[in-house]
Each structure stands twice: as C-alpha cells, then as structure tokens.
Short mmCIF file of C-alpha atoms and ligand atoms in Angstrom, two decimals:
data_model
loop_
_atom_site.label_atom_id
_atom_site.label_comp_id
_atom_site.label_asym_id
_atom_site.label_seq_id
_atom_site.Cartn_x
_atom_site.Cartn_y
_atom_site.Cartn_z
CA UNK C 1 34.55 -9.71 -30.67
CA UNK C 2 32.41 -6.54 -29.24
CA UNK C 3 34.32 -3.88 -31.36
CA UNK C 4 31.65 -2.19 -32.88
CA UNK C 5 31.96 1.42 -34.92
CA UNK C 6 28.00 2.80 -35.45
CA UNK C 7 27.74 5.96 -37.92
CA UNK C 8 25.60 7.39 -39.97
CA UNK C 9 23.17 8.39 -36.85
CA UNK C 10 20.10 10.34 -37.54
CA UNK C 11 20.36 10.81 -33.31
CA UNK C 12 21.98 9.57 -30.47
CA UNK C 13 18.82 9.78 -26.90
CA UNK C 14 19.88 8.56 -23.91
CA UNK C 15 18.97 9.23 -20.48
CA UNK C 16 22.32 10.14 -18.34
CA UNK C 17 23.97 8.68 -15.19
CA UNK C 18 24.06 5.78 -13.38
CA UNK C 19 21.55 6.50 -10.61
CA UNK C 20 17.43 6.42 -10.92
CA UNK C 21 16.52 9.61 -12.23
CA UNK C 22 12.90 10.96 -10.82
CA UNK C 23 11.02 14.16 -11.08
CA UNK C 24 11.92 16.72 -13.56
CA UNK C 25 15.06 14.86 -14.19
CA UNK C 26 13.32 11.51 -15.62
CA UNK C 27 12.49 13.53 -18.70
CA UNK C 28 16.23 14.68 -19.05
CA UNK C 29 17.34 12.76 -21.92
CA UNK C 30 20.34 13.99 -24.24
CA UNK C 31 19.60 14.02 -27.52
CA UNK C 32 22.90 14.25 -29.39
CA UNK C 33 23.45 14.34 -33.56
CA UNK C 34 25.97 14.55 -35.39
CA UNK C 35 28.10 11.60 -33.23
CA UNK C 36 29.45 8.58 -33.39
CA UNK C 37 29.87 5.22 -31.42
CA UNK C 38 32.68 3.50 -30.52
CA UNK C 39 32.87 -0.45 -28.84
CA UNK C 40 35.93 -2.42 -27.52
CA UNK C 41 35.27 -5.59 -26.37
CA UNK C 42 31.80 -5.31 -25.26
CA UNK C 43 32.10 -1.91 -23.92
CA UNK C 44 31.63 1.72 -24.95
CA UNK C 45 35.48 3.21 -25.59
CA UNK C 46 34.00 6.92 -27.35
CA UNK C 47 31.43 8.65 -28.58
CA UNK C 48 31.98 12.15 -30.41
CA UNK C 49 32.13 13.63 -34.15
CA UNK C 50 33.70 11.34 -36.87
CA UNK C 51 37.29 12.85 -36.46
CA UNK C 52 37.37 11.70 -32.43
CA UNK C 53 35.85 8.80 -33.18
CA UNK C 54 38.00 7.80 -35.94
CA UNK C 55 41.28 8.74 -33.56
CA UNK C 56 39.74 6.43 -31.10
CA UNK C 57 39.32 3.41 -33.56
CA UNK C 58 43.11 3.95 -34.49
CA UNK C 59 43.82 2.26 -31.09
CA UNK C 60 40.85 -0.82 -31.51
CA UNK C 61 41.92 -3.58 -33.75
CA UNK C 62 39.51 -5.44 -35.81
CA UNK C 63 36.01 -3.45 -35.96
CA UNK C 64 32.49 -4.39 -37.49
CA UNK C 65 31.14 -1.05 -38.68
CA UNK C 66 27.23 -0.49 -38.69
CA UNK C 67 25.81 2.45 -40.95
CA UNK C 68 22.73 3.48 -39.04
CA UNK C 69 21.24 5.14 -42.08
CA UNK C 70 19.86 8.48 -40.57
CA UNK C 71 18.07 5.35 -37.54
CA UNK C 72 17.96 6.59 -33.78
CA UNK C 73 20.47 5.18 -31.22
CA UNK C 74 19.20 4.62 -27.95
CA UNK C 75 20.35 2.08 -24.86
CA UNK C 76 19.35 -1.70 -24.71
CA UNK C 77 15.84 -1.78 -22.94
CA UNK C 78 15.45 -3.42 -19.69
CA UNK C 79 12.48 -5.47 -18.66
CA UNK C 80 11.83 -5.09 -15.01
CA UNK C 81 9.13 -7.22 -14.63
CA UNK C 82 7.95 -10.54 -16.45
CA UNK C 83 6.87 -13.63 -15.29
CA UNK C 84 8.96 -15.74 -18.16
CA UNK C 85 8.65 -19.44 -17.47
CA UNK C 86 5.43 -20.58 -17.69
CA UNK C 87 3.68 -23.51 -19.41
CA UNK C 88 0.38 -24.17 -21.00
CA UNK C 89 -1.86 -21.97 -22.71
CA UNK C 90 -4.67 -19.70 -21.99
CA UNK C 91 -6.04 -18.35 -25.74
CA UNK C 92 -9.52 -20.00 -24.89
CA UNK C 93 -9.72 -18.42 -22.15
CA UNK C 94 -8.85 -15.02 -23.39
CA UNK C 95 -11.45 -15.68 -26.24
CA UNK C 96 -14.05 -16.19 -23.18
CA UNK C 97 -13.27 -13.03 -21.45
CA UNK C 98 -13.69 -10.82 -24.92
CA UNK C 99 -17.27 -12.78 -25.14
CA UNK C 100 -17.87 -11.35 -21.93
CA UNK C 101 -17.55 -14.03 -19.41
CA UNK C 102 -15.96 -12.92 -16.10
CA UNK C 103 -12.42 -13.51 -14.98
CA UNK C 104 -13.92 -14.66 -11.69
CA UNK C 105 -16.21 -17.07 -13.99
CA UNK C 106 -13.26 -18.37 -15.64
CA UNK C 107 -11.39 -19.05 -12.25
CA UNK C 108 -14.29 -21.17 -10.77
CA UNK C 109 -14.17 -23.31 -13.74
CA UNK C 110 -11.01 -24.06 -13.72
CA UNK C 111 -9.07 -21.57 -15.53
CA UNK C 112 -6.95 -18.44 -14.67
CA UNK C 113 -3.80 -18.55 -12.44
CA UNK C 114 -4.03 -22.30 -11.58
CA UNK C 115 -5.00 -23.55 -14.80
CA UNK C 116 -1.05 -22.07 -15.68
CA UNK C 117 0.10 -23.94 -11.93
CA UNK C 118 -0.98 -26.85 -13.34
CA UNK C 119 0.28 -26.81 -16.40
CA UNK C 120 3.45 -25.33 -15.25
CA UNK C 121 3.55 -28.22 -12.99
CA UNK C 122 3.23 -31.32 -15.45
CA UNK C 123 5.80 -29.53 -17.61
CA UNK C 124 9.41 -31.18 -17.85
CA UNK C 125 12.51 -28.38 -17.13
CA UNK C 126 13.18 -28.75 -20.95
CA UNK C 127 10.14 -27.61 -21.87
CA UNK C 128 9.71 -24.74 -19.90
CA UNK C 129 13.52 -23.66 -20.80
CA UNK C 130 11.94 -23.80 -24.70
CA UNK C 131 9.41 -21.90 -23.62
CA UNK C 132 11.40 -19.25 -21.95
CA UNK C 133 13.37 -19.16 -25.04
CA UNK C 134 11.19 -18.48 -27.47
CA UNK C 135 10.07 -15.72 -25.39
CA UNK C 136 13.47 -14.19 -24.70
CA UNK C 137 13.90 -14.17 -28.81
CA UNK C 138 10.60 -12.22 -28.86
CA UNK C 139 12.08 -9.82 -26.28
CA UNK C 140 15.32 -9.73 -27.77
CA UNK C 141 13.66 -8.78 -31.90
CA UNK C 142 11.78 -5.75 -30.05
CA UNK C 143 14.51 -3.85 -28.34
CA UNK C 144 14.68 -5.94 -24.86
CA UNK C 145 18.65 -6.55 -23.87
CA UNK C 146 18.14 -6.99 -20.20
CA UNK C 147 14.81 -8.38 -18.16
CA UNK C 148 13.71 -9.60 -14.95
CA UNK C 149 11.80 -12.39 -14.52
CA UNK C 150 10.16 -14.14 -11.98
CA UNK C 151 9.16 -17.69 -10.85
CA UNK C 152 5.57 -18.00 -9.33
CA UNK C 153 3.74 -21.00 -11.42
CA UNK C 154 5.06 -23.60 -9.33
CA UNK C 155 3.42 -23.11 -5.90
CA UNK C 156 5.50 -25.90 -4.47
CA UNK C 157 9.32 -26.47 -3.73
CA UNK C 158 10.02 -28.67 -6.67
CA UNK C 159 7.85 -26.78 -8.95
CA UNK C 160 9.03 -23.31 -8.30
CA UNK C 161 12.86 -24.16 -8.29
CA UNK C 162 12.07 -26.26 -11.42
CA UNK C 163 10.68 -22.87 -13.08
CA UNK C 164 14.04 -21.28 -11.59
CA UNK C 165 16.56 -23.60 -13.41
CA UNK C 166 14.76 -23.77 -16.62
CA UNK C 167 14.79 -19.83 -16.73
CA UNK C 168 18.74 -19.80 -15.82
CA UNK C 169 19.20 -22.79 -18.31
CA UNK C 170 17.73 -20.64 -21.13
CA UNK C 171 19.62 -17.50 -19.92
CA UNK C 172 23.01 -19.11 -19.94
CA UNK C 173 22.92 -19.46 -24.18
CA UNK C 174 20.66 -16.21 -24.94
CA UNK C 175 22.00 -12.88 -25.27
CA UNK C 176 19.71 -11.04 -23.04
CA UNK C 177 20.65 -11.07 -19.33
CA UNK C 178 18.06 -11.94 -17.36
CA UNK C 179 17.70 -11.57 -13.56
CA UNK C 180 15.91 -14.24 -11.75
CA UNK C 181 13.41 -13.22 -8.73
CA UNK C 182 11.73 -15.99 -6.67
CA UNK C 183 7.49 -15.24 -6.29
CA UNK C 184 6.54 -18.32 -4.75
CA UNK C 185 3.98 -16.27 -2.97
CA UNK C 186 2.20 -15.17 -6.15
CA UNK C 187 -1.11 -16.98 -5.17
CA UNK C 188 -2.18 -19.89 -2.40
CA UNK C 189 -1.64 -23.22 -4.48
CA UNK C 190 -5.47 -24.97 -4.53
CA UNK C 191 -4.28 -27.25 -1.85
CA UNK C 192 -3.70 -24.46 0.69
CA UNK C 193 -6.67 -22.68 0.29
CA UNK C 194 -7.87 -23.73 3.49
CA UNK C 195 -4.89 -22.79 5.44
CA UNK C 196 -3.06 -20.17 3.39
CA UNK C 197 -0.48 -19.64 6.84
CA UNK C 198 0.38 -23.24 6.11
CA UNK C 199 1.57 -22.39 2.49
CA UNK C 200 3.58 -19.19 3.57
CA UNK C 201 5.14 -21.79 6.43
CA UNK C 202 6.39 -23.85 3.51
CA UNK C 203 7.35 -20.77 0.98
CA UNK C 204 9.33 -18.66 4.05
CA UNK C 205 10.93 -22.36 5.60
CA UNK C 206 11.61 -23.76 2.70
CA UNK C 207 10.72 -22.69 -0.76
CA UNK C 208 13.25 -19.08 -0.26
CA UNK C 209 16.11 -21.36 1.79
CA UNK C 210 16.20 -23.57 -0.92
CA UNK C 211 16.23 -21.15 -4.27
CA UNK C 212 18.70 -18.83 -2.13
CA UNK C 213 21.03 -21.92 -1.51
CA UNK C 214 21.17 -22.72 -5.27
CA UNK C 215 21.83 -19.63 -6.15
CA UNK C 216 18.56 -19.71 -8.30
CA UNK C 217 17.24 -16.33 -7.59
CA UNK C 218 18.59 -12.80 -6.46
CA UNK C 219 15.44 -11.10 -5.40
CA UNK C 220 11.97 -12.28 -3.42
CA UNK C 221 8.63 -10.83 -4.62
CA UNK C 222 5.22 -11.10 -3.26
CA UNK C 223 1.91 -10.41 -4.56
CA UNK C 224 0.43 -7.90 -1.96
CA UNK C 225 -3.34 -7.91 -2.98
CA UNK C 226 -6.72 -8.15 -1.29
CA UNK C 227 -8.09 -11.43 -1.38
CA UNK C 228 -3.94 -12.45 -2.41
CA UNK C 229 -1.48 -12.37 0.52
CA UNK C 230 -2.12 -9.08 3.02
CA UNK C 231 0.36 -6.70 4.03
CA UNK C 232 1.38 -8.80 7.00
CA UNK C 233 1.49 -11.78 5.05
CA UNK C 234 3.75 -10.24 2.85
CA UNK C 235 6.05 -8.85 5.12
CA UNK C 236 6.67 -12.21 6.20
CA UNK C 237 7.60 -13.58 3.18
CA UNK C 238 9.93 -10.82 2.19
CA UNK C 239 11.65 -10.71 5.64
CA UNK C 240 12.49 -14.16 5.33
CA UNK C 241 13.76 -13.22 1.69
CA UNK C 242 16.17 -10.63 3.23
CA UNK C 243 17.47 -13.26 6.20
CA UNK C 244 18.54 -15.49 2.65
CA UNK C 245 20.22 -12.15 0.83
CA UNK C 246 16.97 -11.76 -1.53
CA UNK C 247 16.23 -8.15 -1.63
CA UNK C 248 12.62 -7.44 -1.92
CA UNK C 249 10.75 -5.95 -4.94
CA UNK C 250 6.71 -6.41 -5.02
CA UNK C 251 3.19 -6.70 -6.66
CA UNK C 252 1.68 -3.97 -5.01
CA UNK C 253 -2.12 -2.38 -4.80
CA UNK C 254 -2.88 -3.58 -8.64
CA UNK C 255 -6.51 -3.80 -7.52
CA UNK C 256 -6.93 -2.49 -4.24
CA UNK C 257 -5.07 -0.52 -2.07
CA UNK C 258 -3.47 -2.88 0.25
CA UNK C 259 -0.90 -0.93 1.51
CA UNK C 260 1.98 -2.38 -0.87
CA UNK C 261 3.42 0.85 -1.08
CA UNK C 262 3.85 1.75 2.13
CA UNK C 263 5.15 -1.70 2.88
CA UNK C 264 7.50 -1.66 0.20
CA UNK C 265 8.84 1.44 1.47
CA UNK C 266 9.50 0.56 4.78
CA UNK C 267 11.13 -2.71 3.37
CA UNK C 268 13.44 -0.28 1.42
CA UNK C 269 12.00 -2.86 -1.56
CA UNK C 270 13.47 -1.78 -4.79
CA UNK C 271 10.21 -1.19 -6.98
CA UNK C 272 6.80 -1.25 -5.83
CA UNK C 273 5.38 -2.29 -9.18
CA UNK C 274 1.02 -1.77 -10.28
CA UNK C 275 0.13 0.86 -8.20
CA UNK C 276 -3.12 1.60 -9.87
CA UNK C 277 -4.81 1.64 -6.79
CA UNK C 278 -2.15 2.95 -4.61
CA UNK C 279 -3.13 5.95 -1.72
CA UNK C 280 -1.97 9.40 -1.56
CA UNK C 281 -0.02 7.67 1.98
CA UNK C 282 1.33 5.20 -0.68
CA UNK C 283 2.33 7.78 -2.99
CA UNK C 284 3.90 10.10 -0.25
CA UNK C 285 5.89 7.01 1.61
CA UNK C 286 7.64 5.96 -1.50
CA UNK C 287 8.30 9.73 -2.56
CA UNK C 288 10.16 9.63 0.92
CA UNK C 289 12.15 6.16 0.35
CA UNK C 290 14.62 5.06 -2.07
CA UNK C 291 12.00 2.30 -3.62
CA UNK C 292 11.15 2.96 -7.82
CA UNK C 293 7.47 2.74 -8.88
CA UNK C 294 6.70 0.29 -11.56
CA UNK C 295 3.97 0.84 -13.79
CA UNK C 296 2.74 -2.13 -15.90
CA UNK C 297 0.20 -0.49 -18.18
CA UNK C 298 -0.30 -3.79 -20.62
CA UNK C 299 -2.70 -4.92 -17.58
CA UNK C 300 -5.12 -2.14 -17.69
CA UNK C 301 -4.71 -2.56 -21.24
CA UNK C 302 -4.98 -6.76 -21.57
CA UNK C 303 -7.64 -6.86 -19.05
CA UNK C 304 -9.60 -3.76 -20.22
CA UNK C 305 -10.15 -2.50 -17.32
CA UNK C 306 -8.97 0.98 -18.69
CA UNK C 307 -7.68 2.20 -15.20
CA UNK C 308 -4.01 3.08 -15.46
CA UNK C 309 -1.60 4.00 -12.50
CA UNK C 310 -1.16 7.76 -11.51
CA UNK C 311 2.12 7.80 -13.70
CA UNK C 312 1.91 11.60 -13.54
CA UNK C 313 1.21 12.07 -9.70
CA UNK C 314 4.43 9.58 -8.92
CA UNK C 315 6.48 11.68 -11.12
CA UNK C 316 5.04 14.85 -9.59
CA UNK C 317 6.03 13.78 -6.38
CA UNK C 318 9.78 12.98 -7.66
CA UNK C 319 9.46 9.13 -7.42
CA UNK C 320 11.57 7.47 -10.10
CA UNK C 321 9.55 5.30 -12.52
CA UNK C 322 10.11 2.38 -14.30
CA UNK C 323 7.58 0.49 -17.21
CA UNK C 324 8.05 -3.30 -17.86
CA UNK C 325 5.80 -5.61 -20.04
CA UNK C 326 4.81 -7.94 -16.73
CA UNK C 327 4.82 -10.64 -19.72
CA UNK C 328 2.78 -13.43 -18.42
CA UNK C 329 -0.28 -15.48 -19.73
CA UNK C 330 -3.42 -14.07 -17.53
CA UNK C 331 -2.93 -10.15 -18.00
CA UNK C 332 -0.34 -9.67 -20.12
CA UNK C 333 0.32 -11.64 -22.78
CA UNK C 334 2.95 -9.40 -25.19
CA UNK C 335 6.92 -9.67 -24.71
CA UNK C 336 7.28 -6.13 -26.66
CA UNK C 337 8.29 -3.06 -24.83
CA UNK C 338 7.52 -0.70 -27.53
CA UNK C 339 4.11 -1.24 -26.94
CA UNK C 340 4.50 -0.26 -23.33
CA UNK C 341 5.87 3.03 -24.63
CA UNK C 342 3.18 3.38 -26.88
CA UNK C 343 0.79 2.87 -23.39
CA UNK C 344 2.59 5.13 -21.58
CA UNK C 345 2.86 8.23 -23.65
CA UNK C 346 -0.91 7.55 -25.01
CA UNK C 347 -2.76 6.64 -21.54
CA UNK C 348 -0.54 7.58 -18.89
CA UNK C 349 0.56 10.85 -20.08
CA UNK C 350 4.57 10.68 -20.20
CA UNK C 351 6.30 12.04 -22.23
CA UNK C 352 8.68 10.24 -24.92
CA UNK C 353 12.07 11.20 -22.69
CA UNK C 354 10.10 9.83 -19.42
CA UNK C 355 9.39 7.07 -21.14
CA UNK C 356 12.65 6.17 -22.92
CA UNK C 357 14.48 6.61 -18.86
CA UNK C 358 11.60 4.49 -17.48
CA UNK C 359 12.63 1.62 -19.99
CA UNK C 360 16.35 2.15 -19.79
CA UNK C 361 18.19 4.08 -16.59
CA UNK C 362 15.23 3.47 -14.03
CA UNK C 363 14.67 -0.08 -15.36
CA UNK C 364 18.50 -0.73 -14.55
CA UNK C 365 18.49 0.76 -11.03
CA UNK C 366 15.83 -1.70 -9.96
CA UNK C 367 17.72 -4.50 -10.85
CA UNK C 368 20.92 -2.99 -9.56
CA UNK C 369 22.43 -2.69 -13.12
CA UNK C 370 22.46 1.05 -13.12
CA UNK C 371 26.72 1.23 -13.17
CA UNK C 372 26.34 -1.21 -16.25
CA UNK C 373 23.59 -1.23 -18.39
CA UNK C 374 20.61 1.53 -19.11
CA UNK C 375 22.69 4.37 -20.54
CA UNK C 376 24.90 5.46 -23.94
CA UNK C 377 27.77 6.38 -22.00
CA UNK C 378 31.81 5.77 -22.18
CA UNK C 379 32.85 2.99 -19.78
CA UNK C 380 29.28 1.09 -20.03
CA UNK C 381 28.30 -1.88 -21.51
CA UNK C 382 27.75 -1.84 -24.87
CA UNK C 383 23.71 -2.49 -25.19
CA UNK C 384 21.77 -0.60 -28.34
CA UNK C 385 18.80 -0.03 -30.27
CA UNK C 386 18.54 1.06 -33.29
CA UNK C 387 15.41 2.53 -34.34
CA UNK C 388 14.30 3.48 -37.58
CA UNK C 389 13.60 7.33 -37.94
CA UNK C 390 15.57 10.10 -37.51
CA UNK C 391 14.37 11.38 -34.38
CA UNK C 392 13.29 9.42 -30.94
CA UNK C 393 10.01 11.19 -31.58
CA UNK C 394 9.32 9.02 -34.35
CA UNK C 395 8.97 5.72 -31.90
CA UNK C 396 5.97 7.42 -30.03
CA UNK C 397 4.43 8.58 -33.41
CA UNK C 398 4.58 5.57 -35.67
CA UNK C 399 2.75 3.09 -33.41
CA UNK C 400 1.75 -0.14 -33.28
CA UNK C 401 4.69 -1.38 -36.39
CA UNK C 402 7.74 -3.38 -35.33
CA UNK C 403 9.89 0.02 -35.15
CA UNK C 404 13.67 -1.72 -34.96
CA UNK C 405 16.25 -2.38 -36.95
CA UNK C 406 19.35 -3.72 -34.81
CA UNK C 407 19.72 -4.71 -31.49
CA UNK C 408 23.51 -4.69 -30.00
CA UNK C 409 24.56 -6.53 -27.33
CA UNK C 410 27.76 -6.34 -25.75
CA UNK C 411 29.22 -4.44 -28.70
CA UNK C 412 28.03 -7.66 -31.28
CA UNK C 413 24.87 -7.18 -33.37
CA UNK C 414 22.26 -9.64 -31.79
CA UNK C 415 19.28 -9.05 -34.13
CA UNK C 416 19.50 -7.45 -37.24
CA UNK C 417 15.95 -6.85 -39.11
CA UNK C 418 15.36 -8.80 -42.55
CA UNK C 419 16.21 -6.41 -45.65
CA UNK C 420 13.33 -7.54 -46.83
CA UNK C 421 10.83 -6.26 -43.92
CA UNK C 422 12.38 -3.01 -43.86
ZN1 ZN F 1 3.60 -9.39 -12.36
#
C-alpha cells in the first residue's frame, strides 16, 4: 500500500538535499521535533506538526499509522560498498589469524581470497542467491534499505556473471535495493598468476562485454593495490568499463599508496573507497574532482591493523564522505551499519551528523540515488529508521546493542523489532 502516517517522534535527523554534501556542510543535519510523517504510495506526501499533517492525510485513503514512541526518525541507510555473494566459509581461518598466524601464512596455505574463489566457484546460482539473502535480511534488521554490492569471487566469465545473477535473483524478492557493480579485477585468479596481462585480456574483452550485455551490473570496480592490479592496470580495466556504460568506482590505496586516488579522480570515478594510505596528492586531486571518498573502517577494525583513513583531513579538505560495511568474508565479516557509525565517531573522529550524511545523502550520491533515496524529504522515497531514543545522539552513545526498532521501506514497514526484545 505505502501510505504510512509516523507520530509520536521523539526527533526527526536528516541530512538535506539531493546532492553530496562535503565540508562543513556534511555535518548539517536538521534535527526537527515536534513533526510528523506522511506516505502515499511509497513516497513522502508531508511532514509538519499534527494539524498539517492530519490536513494532508484527509486527501490519502487507507493509512497504517506507526506510533514512534518518543524513537528517532532518520532516512533508510545505504550500503555503498559490500561484496554480497560469496560462498564458503572462512571462521577457521579467522580463528588462525587471532592465534597469531599471518594473513600472508594463511594465503600460502591455501586460504584467504582464493579459498572464497573456490568455493564461490563450486557453488550452484541457488546457493549463492540463499546466501545473498540471508545477508540482505541481516542488512535489512539493522537499518540497511539500499546497498551496493559487488561481484569479484568468480575470477572467470561464468563464475563472475554467475555471482551477478544470483545477487539480482535475490534482489528481485527482497526489499532492499541493491545495485550491482562488476569487480572481476578484484585479484589474479591462481591460474593467471603467471601472466596477470592475460587475465585483464579476458576481464576487459570479455568478462565487462558480457555482464554489460546482460544488463548484470551498472558500475566496474577495480582493486588498485600494490602487489593487486597497478594504477595502469586499473585504468585499463575501468576504461573498458566506461566503453560498456559501467561508470567506475574503486578499491583504492587500502594498503599502500598506489595512486587510486588520483586515478579515480581523473576517471571522474564516483567513490574512491579505503584510502588509509592515500597521499596528500591523493587527498588534494579528489578535493578538486567530483569523486566521494569511501571509508570502510570495519577493515582496520576486522583485521586489527588499527590504522584508519584520514576521515578528518578528507572532510577538511571539503571532499564528501561516505562509510559502508565492505561486508565480505576476509576483512569484514559484519552486514551492520551501526557498527560502522559506532567506528566512525569512536576512531575516525566524526561527528554523529557526519556520520548519519555519510550513511544516508553521500551513500546515495555514489550510487546515483541522491534524487531518490538518502534524505526525509517531501517528494522522496519513502525509506526510514526508526531508532530507539529520543535523540540521534543516543545511536552514537548506546553502542554495540541492536539500536532499531522499524525499518520502512517504500512507505510499508519491512522489519519491525520483536515486542519481546525491546
Ligand atoms: Zn571491498
């Protein structure tokens, strides 16, 4: 139906606009009280005191009304970044690493990245779909309404598209949208490693033709990394994404700086996403381009390596940021954007408005959604969260506790906590 009527608000935060907000203006967030909401099929029709709001409804048919109880309103989060459809599972491994064994260790033996390929590999479409399911309810239960996700296990035509169709099988019955990105350059597939030009021959002549004809992916991402794919490399692979209409957005200077920023700026790439080891000619050539810096602090955190991006120098220089999850099964294994917010205002010093456009507006913008989706605003779609606590403050303060409620999406309540675990 998607005619929703939400009152009883404790607060209404949103970040503004449909544009990416950067600088000062990322921590511009209006924090209303006292309103209402109002949805008509799927959209937001008003938002003001009771008496407008009730006018308003006089014109909507049939509503479902939702008492907030004193809870915090704020938009649908967007995932920018996740690497969804995966197989296998790498719990032994992580149980290594905390003993102290090396992730360099584990690779030579067998595990890491390709120990996912392969599993990924000998995995039916079906069971990847579950998979990707499973995850998207996980997403959905902790705020997530929109996400990005990318391909990148397969490392071979078959394999990558195979990824591709079991994500947009699972998308096509779930509530959250999800955006599909092709990364079949995430890593040289072990039969390459020889001749690592002969595997970008086969992801830039056929692997991006072939996901671009089916319609299986809108953007192309590459993992720019020392001892990954170089600059040049890279630039390959997402110039033959652009000749196919897949815009570029990349894994850039996680480890190293490899000059993914710069490149991603001249590609006019839409986020440049890690960063942790980016330059200050990194940090100045995005500041001077229209690309969005995403930060994926559950690596640093998941990997303990305890070195988190500048968040504070990008904002500084006026460079719009975005935070995703990067859920995957190596160096990120959590689904929940709350605990990205509880990374970013604890280790890389945002504060709670930042933070709240960085999951929301920004997070929108770099999937192109920004006219739709990222913002409580008359005209867009209707996407919430309701969080418990009267204040948006609260969601930085009480950490590490599932902190939602309800989750609206398209004016319909999607997820709607358990009495009995509130
Ligand atoms: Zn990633």
């Amino acid at each position: 139906m998607g005619n929703l009527w939400i009152s009883n608000l404790g607060e209404l935060a949103s970040p503004l606009g449909s544009g990416p907000l950067g600088g000062r203006r990322q921590g511009e967030v209006s924090r209303r009280h006292g309103v209402e909401v109002l949805c008509r099929d799927g959209r937001i029709e008003a938002i003001g005191s009771p008496p407008e709001v009730a006018a308003a409804a006089a014109h909507v048919g049939d509503i479902e009304r939702l008492d907030a109880g004193g809870g915090t309103l704020v938009p649908g989060f967007v995932d920018p970044h996740t690497h969804l459809p995966w197989a296998g599972d790498r719990s032994a491994e992580f149980a290594q690493r905390l003993a102290g064994r090396s992730y360099l260790e584990i690779a030579a033996a067998g595990g890491g990245i390709l120990s996912t390929v392969a599993a990924t590999r000998d995995a039916s479409e079906s069971e990847i779909r579950a998979n990707v399911t499973r995850r998207l309810d996980r997403m959905l239960e902790w705020g997530t309404t929109t996400c990005e996700a990318k391909s990148g296990y397969g490392l071979e035509l078959e394999a990558e598209l195979k990824q591709l169709r079991a994500l947009a099988a699972a998308a096509a019955d779930h509530p959250v949208d999800v955006v599909a990105t092709l990364l079949a350059a995430h890593e040289t597939p072990a039969e390459h490693r020889a001749d690592p030009e002969r595997y970008l021959d086969l992801v830039c002549s056929e692997i991006v033709p072939a996901a671009a004809a089916e319609g299986l992916a809108r953007y192309c991402d590459v993992f720019c990394e020392r001892g990954v794919f170089s600059a040049a490399q890279s630039r390959r692979v997402l110039e033959a994404g652009l000749e196919h209409g897949l815009r570029p957005r990349l894994h850039a200077d996680e480890f190293a700086d490899s000059h993914g920023a710069e490149l991603a700026a001249d590609l006019g790439a839409l986020t440049a996403d890690h960063l942790m080891a980016v330059s200050d000619r990194g940090i100045e050539a995005l500041a001077a381009s229209t690309t969005i810096a995403g930060l994926l602090p559950g690596t640093s955190f998941f990997l303990k390596t305890r070195l988190y991006a500048p968040a504070r120098r990008l904002i500084d220089a006026g460079i719009p940021v975005t935070l995703a999850t990067d859920c995957n099964p190596g160096s990120s294994h959590t689904e929940s954007l709350p605990m990205i917010f509880w990374l970013a205002v604890l280790e890389l010093d945002m504060t709670v408005e930042e933070t709240l456009t960085a999951i929301t507006l920004n997070a929108a913008c770099s999937l192109e959604l920004g006219d739709e989706v990222g913002t409580i605003e008359a005209g867009k779609q209707a996407d919430f969260v309701l969080l418990e606590g009267a204040s948006l403050d609260n969601l930085a303060y009480h950490f590490g506790v599932h902190p939602i409620t309800v989750v609206v999406k398209r004016g319909t309540v999607a997820y709607r906590k358990a009495e009995a675990e509130r």
